[in-house]
Amino acid sequence: MNDLAQQRTTIHSYEDRYLRFRTKAGFAFRSEIGGLIPNGWTTIEQAEWMASVAAISDDDLLLDIGAGRGWPGSLIAKETGARLVSVDVPLEALRQGAKDLCETLGPRVLQVCGDGRVLPIGDAHFSAVCQADVLC
Ligand SMILES: C[S@@+](CC[C@H](N)C(=O)[O-])C[C@H]1O[C@@H](n2cnc3c(N)ncnc32)[C@H](O)[C@@H]1O
């Protein structure tokens, strides 16, 4: 499958799996983390652990590949002070997370609609990378 066909598949998969994924559990999680509704399975404890071992601070740029609505990069950026680039293929995923991400991180977050395999940003900009539930 070529890149474009793969991206179309990713968009359709997002629409099928997550567009209506707004369950009571999702909203409960959102109120607990004070932010967005995830569409993966990373727990708050796991995200906090990632933040504690990432060794990044406000001088650093964190890349979250396959971020969906912005989880777990949002928590890692919030806890470490790092700036965040949150990348996913479907524009709708970014749109759904935009308000919560901006409320949590303000100008320290940039959402990019793109394919993590062919990023339009050079690797050298980033100090750390996370991806959660992307290869499943
Ligand atoms: C299970 S969801 C996890 C989303 C988010 N990390 C979370 O935990 O809430 C997997 C995400 O990976 C994205 N994805 C899959 N392949 C990708 C690729 N090549 N580049 C960027 N994102 C990708 C999908 O669109 C989907 O939003």
PDB file of C-alpha atoms and ligand atoms in Angstrom:
ATOM      1  CA  MET A   1       0.000   0.000   0.000  1.00  0.00           C
ATOM      2  CA  ASN A   2       1.437   3.448  -0.848  1.00  0.00           C
ATOM      3  CA  ASP A   3       1.556   6.379   1.600  1.00  0.00           C
ATOM      4  CA  LEU A   4      -1.609   8.045   0.308  1.00  0.00           C
ATOM      5  CA  ALA A   5      -3.641   4.830   0.416  1.00  0.00           C
ATOM      6  CA  GLN A   6      -2.322   4.137   3.914  1.00  0.00           C
ATOM      7  CA  GLN A   7      -3.334   7.644   5.066  1.00  0.00           C
ATOM      8  CA  ARG A   8      -6.853   7.150   3.672  1.00  0.00           C
ATOM      9  CA  THR A   9      -7.106   3.871   5.585  1.00  0.00           C
ATOM     10  CA  THR A  10      -5.968   5.636   8.784  1.00  0.00           C
ATOM     11  CA  ILE A  11      -8.606   8.359   8.314  1.00  0.00           C
ATOM     12  CA  HIS A  12     -11.386   5.819   7.727  1.00  0.00           C
ATOM     13  CA  SER A  13     -10.226   3.781  10.678  1.00  0.00           C
ATOM     14  CA  TYR A  14     -10.364   6.885  12.909  1.00  0.00           C
ATOM     15  CA  GLU A  15     -13.888   7.633  11.681  1.00  0.00           C
ATOM     16  CA  ASP A  16     -15.032   4.060  12.301  1.00  0.00           C
ATOM     17  CA  ARG A  17     -13.421   3.618  15.693  1.00  0.00           C
ATOM     18  CA  TYR A  18     -13.205   6.956  17.449  1.00  0.00           C
ATOM     19  CA  LEU A  19     -15.470   9.574  15.954  1.00  0.00           C
ATOM     20  CA  ARG A  20     -18.339   8.440  18.130  1.00  0.00           C
ATOM     21  CA  PHE A  21     -16.081   7.297  20.980  1.00  0.00           C
ATOM     22  CA  ARG A  22     -17.557   9.659  23.525  1.00  0.00           C
ATOM     23  CA  THR A  23     -18.558   7.288  26.269  1.00  0.00           C
ATOM     24  CA  LYS A  24     -19.324   8.030  29.916  1.00  0.00           C
ATOM     25  CA  ALA A  25     -15.933   6.534  30.757  1.00  0.00           C
ATOM     26  CA  GLY A  26     -14.293   8.933  28.294  1.00  0.00           C
ATOM     27  CA  PHE A  27     -15.953  11.954  29.861  1.00  0.00           C
ATOM     28  CA  ALA A  28     -15.107  10.720  33.385  1.00  0.00           C
ATOM     29  CA  PHE A  29     -11.461  10.362  32.349  1.00  0.00           C
ATOM     30  CA  ARG A  30     -11.545  13.829  30.852  1.00  0.00           C
ATOM     31  CA  SER A  31     -12.780  15.414  34.058  1.00  0.00           C
ATOM     32  CA  GLU A  32     -10.096  13.558  36.035  1.00  0.00           C
ATOM     33  CA  ILE A  33      -7.204  14.763  33.881  1.00  0.00           C
ATOM     34  CA  GLY A  34      -8.735  18.196  33.353  1.00  0.00           C
ATOM     35  CA  GLY A  35      -8.408  17.861  29.620  1.00  0.00           C
ATOM     36  CA  LEU A  36      -9.296  15.922  26.544  1.00  0.00           C
ATOM     37  CA  ILE A  37     -10.962  12.587  25.881  1.00  0.00           C
ATOM     38  CA  PRO A  38      -8.333  10.027  24.820  1.00  0.00           C
ATOM     39  CA  ASN A  39      -8.875   7.431  22.152  1.00  0.00           C
ATOM     40  CA  GLY A  40      -6.211   5.054  23.400  1.00  0.00           C
ATOM     41  CA  TRP A  41      -5.544   3.029  26.501  1.00  0.00           C
ATOM     42  CA  THR A  42      -2.682   4.848  28.210  1.00  0.00           C
ATOM     43  CA  THR A  43      -3.606   5.363  31.859  1.00  0.00           C
ATOM     44  CA  ILE A  44      -2.945   8.550  33.828  1.00  0.00           C
ATOM     45  CA  GLU A  45      -0.340   6.647  35.862  1.00  0.00           C
ATOM     46  CA  GLN A  46       1.462   5.530  32.686  1.00  0.00           C
ATOM     47  CA  ALA A  47       1.429   9.074  31.268  1.00  0.00           C
ATOM     48  CA  GLU A  48       2.767  10.450  34.561  1.00  0.00           C
ATOM     49  CA  TRP A  49       5.506   7.823  34.503  1.00  0.00           C
ATOM     50  CA  MET A  50       6.452   8.875  30.942  1.00  0.00           C
ATOM     51  CA  ALA A  51       6.627  12.495  32.131  1.00  0.00           C
ATOM     52  CA  SER A  52       8.863  11.497  35.043  1.00  0.00           C
ATOM     53  CA  VAL A  53      11.409   9.630  32.896  1.00  0.00           C
ATOM     54  CA  ALA A  54      11.377  11.866  29.814  1.00  0.00           C
ATOM     55  CA  ALA A  55      14.086  14.187  31.191  1.00  0.00           C
ATOM     56  CA  ILE A  56      12.655  17.226  29.384  1.00  0.00           C
ATOM     57  CA  SER A  57      11.749  20.731  30.521  1.00  0.00           C
ATOM     58  CA  ASP A  58      10.551  24.047  29.139  1.00  0.00           C
ATOM     59  CA  ASP A  59      13.522  24.296  26.759  1.00  0.00           C
ATOM     60  CA  ASP A  60      12.444  21.113  24.981  1.00  0.00           C
ATOM     61  CA  LEU A  61      10.061  20.169  22.202  1.00  0.00           C
ATOM     62  CA  LEU A  62       8.119  16.922  22.604  1.00  0.00           C
ATOM     63  CA  LEU A  63       6.691  15.104  19.583  1.00  0.00           C
ATOM     64  CA  ASP A  64       3.527  13.033  20.091  1.00  0.00           C
ATOM     65  CA  ILE A  65       2.968  10.836  17.020  1.00  0.00           C
ATOM     66  CA  GLY A  66      -0.537   9.460  16.489  1.00  0.00           C
ATOM     67  CA  ALA A  67      -1.778  11.817  19.176  1.00  0.00           C
ATOM     68  CA  GLY A  68      -5.438  11.683  18.213  1.00  0.00           C
ATOM     69  CA  ARG A  69      -7.030  14.350  20.388  1.00  0.00           C
ATOM     70  CA  GLY A  70      -3.711  14.916  22.160  1.00  0.00           C
ATOM     71  CA  TRP A  71      -3.208  12.142  24.692  1.00  0.00           C
ATOM     72  CA  PRO A  72      -0.784  11.434  26.349  1.00  0.00           C
ATOM     73  CA  GLY A  73       1.488  14.198  25.025  1.00  0.00           C
ATOM     74  CA  SER A  74      -0.704  16.835  26.675  1.00  0.00           C
ATOM     75  CA  LEU A  75      -0.088  15.482  30.160  1.00  0.00           C
ATOM     76  CA  ILE A  76       3.642  14.966  29.571  1.00  0.00           C
ATOM     77  CA  ALA A  77       3.984  18.535  28.260  1.00  0.00           C
ATOM     78  CA  LYS A  78       1.907  19.937  31.124  1.00  0.00           C
ATOM     79  CA  GLU A  79       3.955  18.138  33.784  1.00  0.00           C
ATOM     80  CA  THR A  80       7.390  18.820  32.283  1.00  0.00           C
ATOM     81  CA  GLY A  81       6.791  22.304  30.877  1.00  0.00           C
ATOM     82  CA  ALA A  82       7.978  21.155  27.436  1.00  0.00           C
ATOM     83  CA  ARG A  83       6.378  22.483  24.280  1.00  0.00           C
ATOM     84  CA  LEU A  84       4.349  19.936  22.316  1.00  0.00           C
ATOM     85  CA  VAL A  85       3.893  19.079  18.658  1.00  0.00           C
ATOM     86  CA  SER A  86       0.865  16.815  18.408  1.00  0.00           C
ATOM     87  CA  VAL A  87       0.646  14.898  15.107  1.00  0.00           C
ATOM     88  CA  ASP A  88      -2.067  12.757  13.569  1.00  0.00           C
ATOM     89  CA  VAL A  89      -3.398  11.937  10.103  1.00  0.00           C
ATOM     90  CA  PRO A  90      -7.155  12.694  10.342  1.00  0.00           C
ATOM     91  CA  LEU A  91      -7.861  16.397  10.609  1.00  0.00           C
ATOM     92  CA  GLU A  92     -10.977  15.528  12.598  1.00  0.00           C
ATOM     93  CA  ALA A  93      -8.838  13.999  15.363  1.00  0.00           C
ATOM     94  CA  LEU A  94      -6.935  17.272  15.731  1.00  0.00           C
ATOM     95  CA  ARG A  95     -10.108  19.329  15.543  1.00  0.00           C
ATOM     96  CA  GLN A  96     -11.722  17.337  18.369  1.00  0.00           C
ATOM     97  CA  GLY A  97      -8.725  17.912  20.625  1.00  0.00           C
ATOM     98  CA  ALA A  98      -7.940  21.510  19.731  1.00  0.00           C
ATOM     99  CA  LYS A  99      -9.996  23.337  22.350  1.00  0.00           C
ATOM    100  CA  ASP A 100      -8.885  21.165  25.290  1.00  0.00           C
ATOM    101  CA  LEU A 101      -5.247  21.208  24.180  1.00  0.00           C
ATOM    102  CA  CYS A 102      -5.218  24.990  23.885  1.00  0.00           C
ATOM    103  CA  GLU A 103      -6.888  25.365  27.283  1.00  0.00           C
ATOM    104  CA  THR A 104      -4.277  23.082  28.858  1.00  0.00           C
ATOM    105  CA  LEU A 105      -1.124  24.254  27.064  1.00  0.00           C
ATOM    106  CA  GLY A 106      -1.948  27.578  25.408  1.00  0.00           C
ATOM    107  CA  PRO A 107       0.685  28.613  22.859  1.00  0.00           C
ATOM    108  CA  ARG A 108       2.989  25.768  23.949  1.00  0.00           C
ATOM    109  CA  VAL A 109       1.137  23.304  21.693  1.00  0.00           C
ATOM    110  CA  LEU A 110       1.106  23.024  17.926  1.00  0.00           C
ATOM    111  CA  GLN A 111      -1.114  20.484  16.187  1.00  0.00           C
ATOM    112  CA  VAL A 112       0.122  19.156  12.861  1.00  0.00           C
ATOM    113  CA  CYS A 113      -1.945  17.139  10.414  1.00  0.00           C
ATOM    114  CA  GLY A 114       0.572  14.690   9.015  1.00  0.00           C
ATOM    115  CA  ASP A 115       1.829  11.152   8.714  1.00  0.00           C
ATOM    116  CA  GLY A 116       4.291  10.174  11.442  1.00  0.00           C
ATOM    117  CA  ARG A 117       6.254   8.100   8.908  1.00  0.00           C
ATOM    118  CA  VAL A 118       6.939  11.122   6.685  1.00  0.00           C
ATOM    119  CA  LEU A 119       6.916  14.081   9.048  1.00  0.00           C
ATOM    120  CA  PRO A 120       7.084  17.556   7.500  1.00  0.00           C
ATOM    121  CA  ILE A 121       9.344  18.655  10.407  1.00  0.00           C
ATOM    122  CA  GLY A 122      12.994  17.690  10.868  1.00  0.00           C
ATOM    123  CA  ASP A 123      13.847  15.230  13.654  1.00  0.00           C
ATOM    124  CA  ALA A 124      16.495  17.542  15.087  1.00  0.00           C
ATOM    125  CA  HIS A 125      13.850  19.877  16.515  1.00  0.00           C
ATOM    126  CA  PHE A 126      12.664  17.321  19.037  1.00  0.00           C
ATOM    127  CA  SER A 127      14.142  16.294  22.377  1.00  0.00           C
ATOM    128  CA  ALA A 128      11.700  13.445  22.987  1.00  0.00           C
ATOM    129  CA  VAL A 129       9.056  11.418  21.185  1.00  0.00           C
ATOM    130  CA  CYS A 130       6.044   9.562  22.489  1.00  0.00           C
ATOM    131  CA  GLN A 131       3.497   7.410  20.708  1.00  0.00           C
ATOM    132  CA  ALA A 132       0.698   5.628  22.492  1.00  0.00           C
ATOM    133  CA  ASP A 133      -1.401   2.864  20.955  1.00  0.00           C
ATOM    134  CA  VAL A 134      -0.367   3.804  17.434  1.00  0.00           C
ATOM    135  CA  LEU A 135       1.126   0.496  16.363  1.00  0.00           C
ATOM    136  CA  CYS A 136      -1.937  -1.517  17.394  1.00  0.00           C
TER     137      CYS A 136
HETATM  138  C1  LIG B   1      -5.475   4.097  19.279  1.00  0.00           C
HETATM  139  S1  LIG B   1      -5.360   5.764  18.633  1.00  0.00           S
HETATM  140  C2  LIG B   1      -4.399   6.500  19.957  1.00  0.00           C
HETATM  141  C3  LIG B   1      -4.531   8.004  19.984  1.00  0.00           C
HETATM  142  C4  LIG B   1      -3.858   8.709  21.174  1.00  0.00           C
HETATM  143  N1  LIG B   1      -2.407   8.479  21.177  1.00  0.00           N
HETATM  144  C5  LIG B   1      -4.459   8.292  22.496  1.00  0.00           C
HETATM  145  O1  LIG B   1      -3.854   7.479  23.197  1.00  0.00           O
HETATM  146  O2  LIG B   1      -5.557   8.787  22.818  1.00  0.00           O
HETATM  147  C6  LIG B   1      -4.131   5.604  17.312  1.00  0.00           C
HETATM  148  C7  LIG B   1      -3.937   6.897  16.546  1.00  0.00           C
HETATM  149  O3  LIG B   1      -2.790   6.742  15.697  1.00  0.00           O
HETATM  150  C8  LIG B   1      -3.051   7.461  14.516  1.00  0.00           C
HETATM  151  N2  LIG B   1      -2.127   7.004  13.468  1.00  0.00           N
HETATM  152  C9  LIG B   1      -2.065   5.802  12.858  1.00  0.00           C
HETATM  153  N3  LIG B   1      -1.092   5.770  11.933  1.00  0.00           N
HETATM  154  C10 LIG B   1      -0.489   6.987  11.972  1.00  0.00           C
HETATM  155  C11 LIG B   1       0.605   7.568  11.256  1.00  0.00           C
HETATM  156  N4  LIG B   1       1.268   6.903  10.294  1.00  0.00           N
HETATM  157  N5  LIG B   1       0.960   8.844  11.545  1.00  0.00           N
HETATM  158  C12 LIG B   1       0.296   9.551  12.502  1.00  0.00           C
HETATM  159  N6  LIG B   1      -0.748   9.046  13.215  1.00  0.00           N
HETATM  160  C13 LIG B   1      -1.125   7.776  12.949  1.00  0.00           C
HETATM  161  C14 LIG B   1      -4.533   7.194  14.253  1.00  0.00           C
HETATM  162  O4  LIG B   1      -5.117   8.133  13.372  1.00  0.00           O
HETATM  163  C15 LIG B   1      -5.114   7.263  15.671  1.00  0.00           C
HETATM  164  O5  LIG B   1      -5.565   8.559  16.006  1.00  0.00           O
END
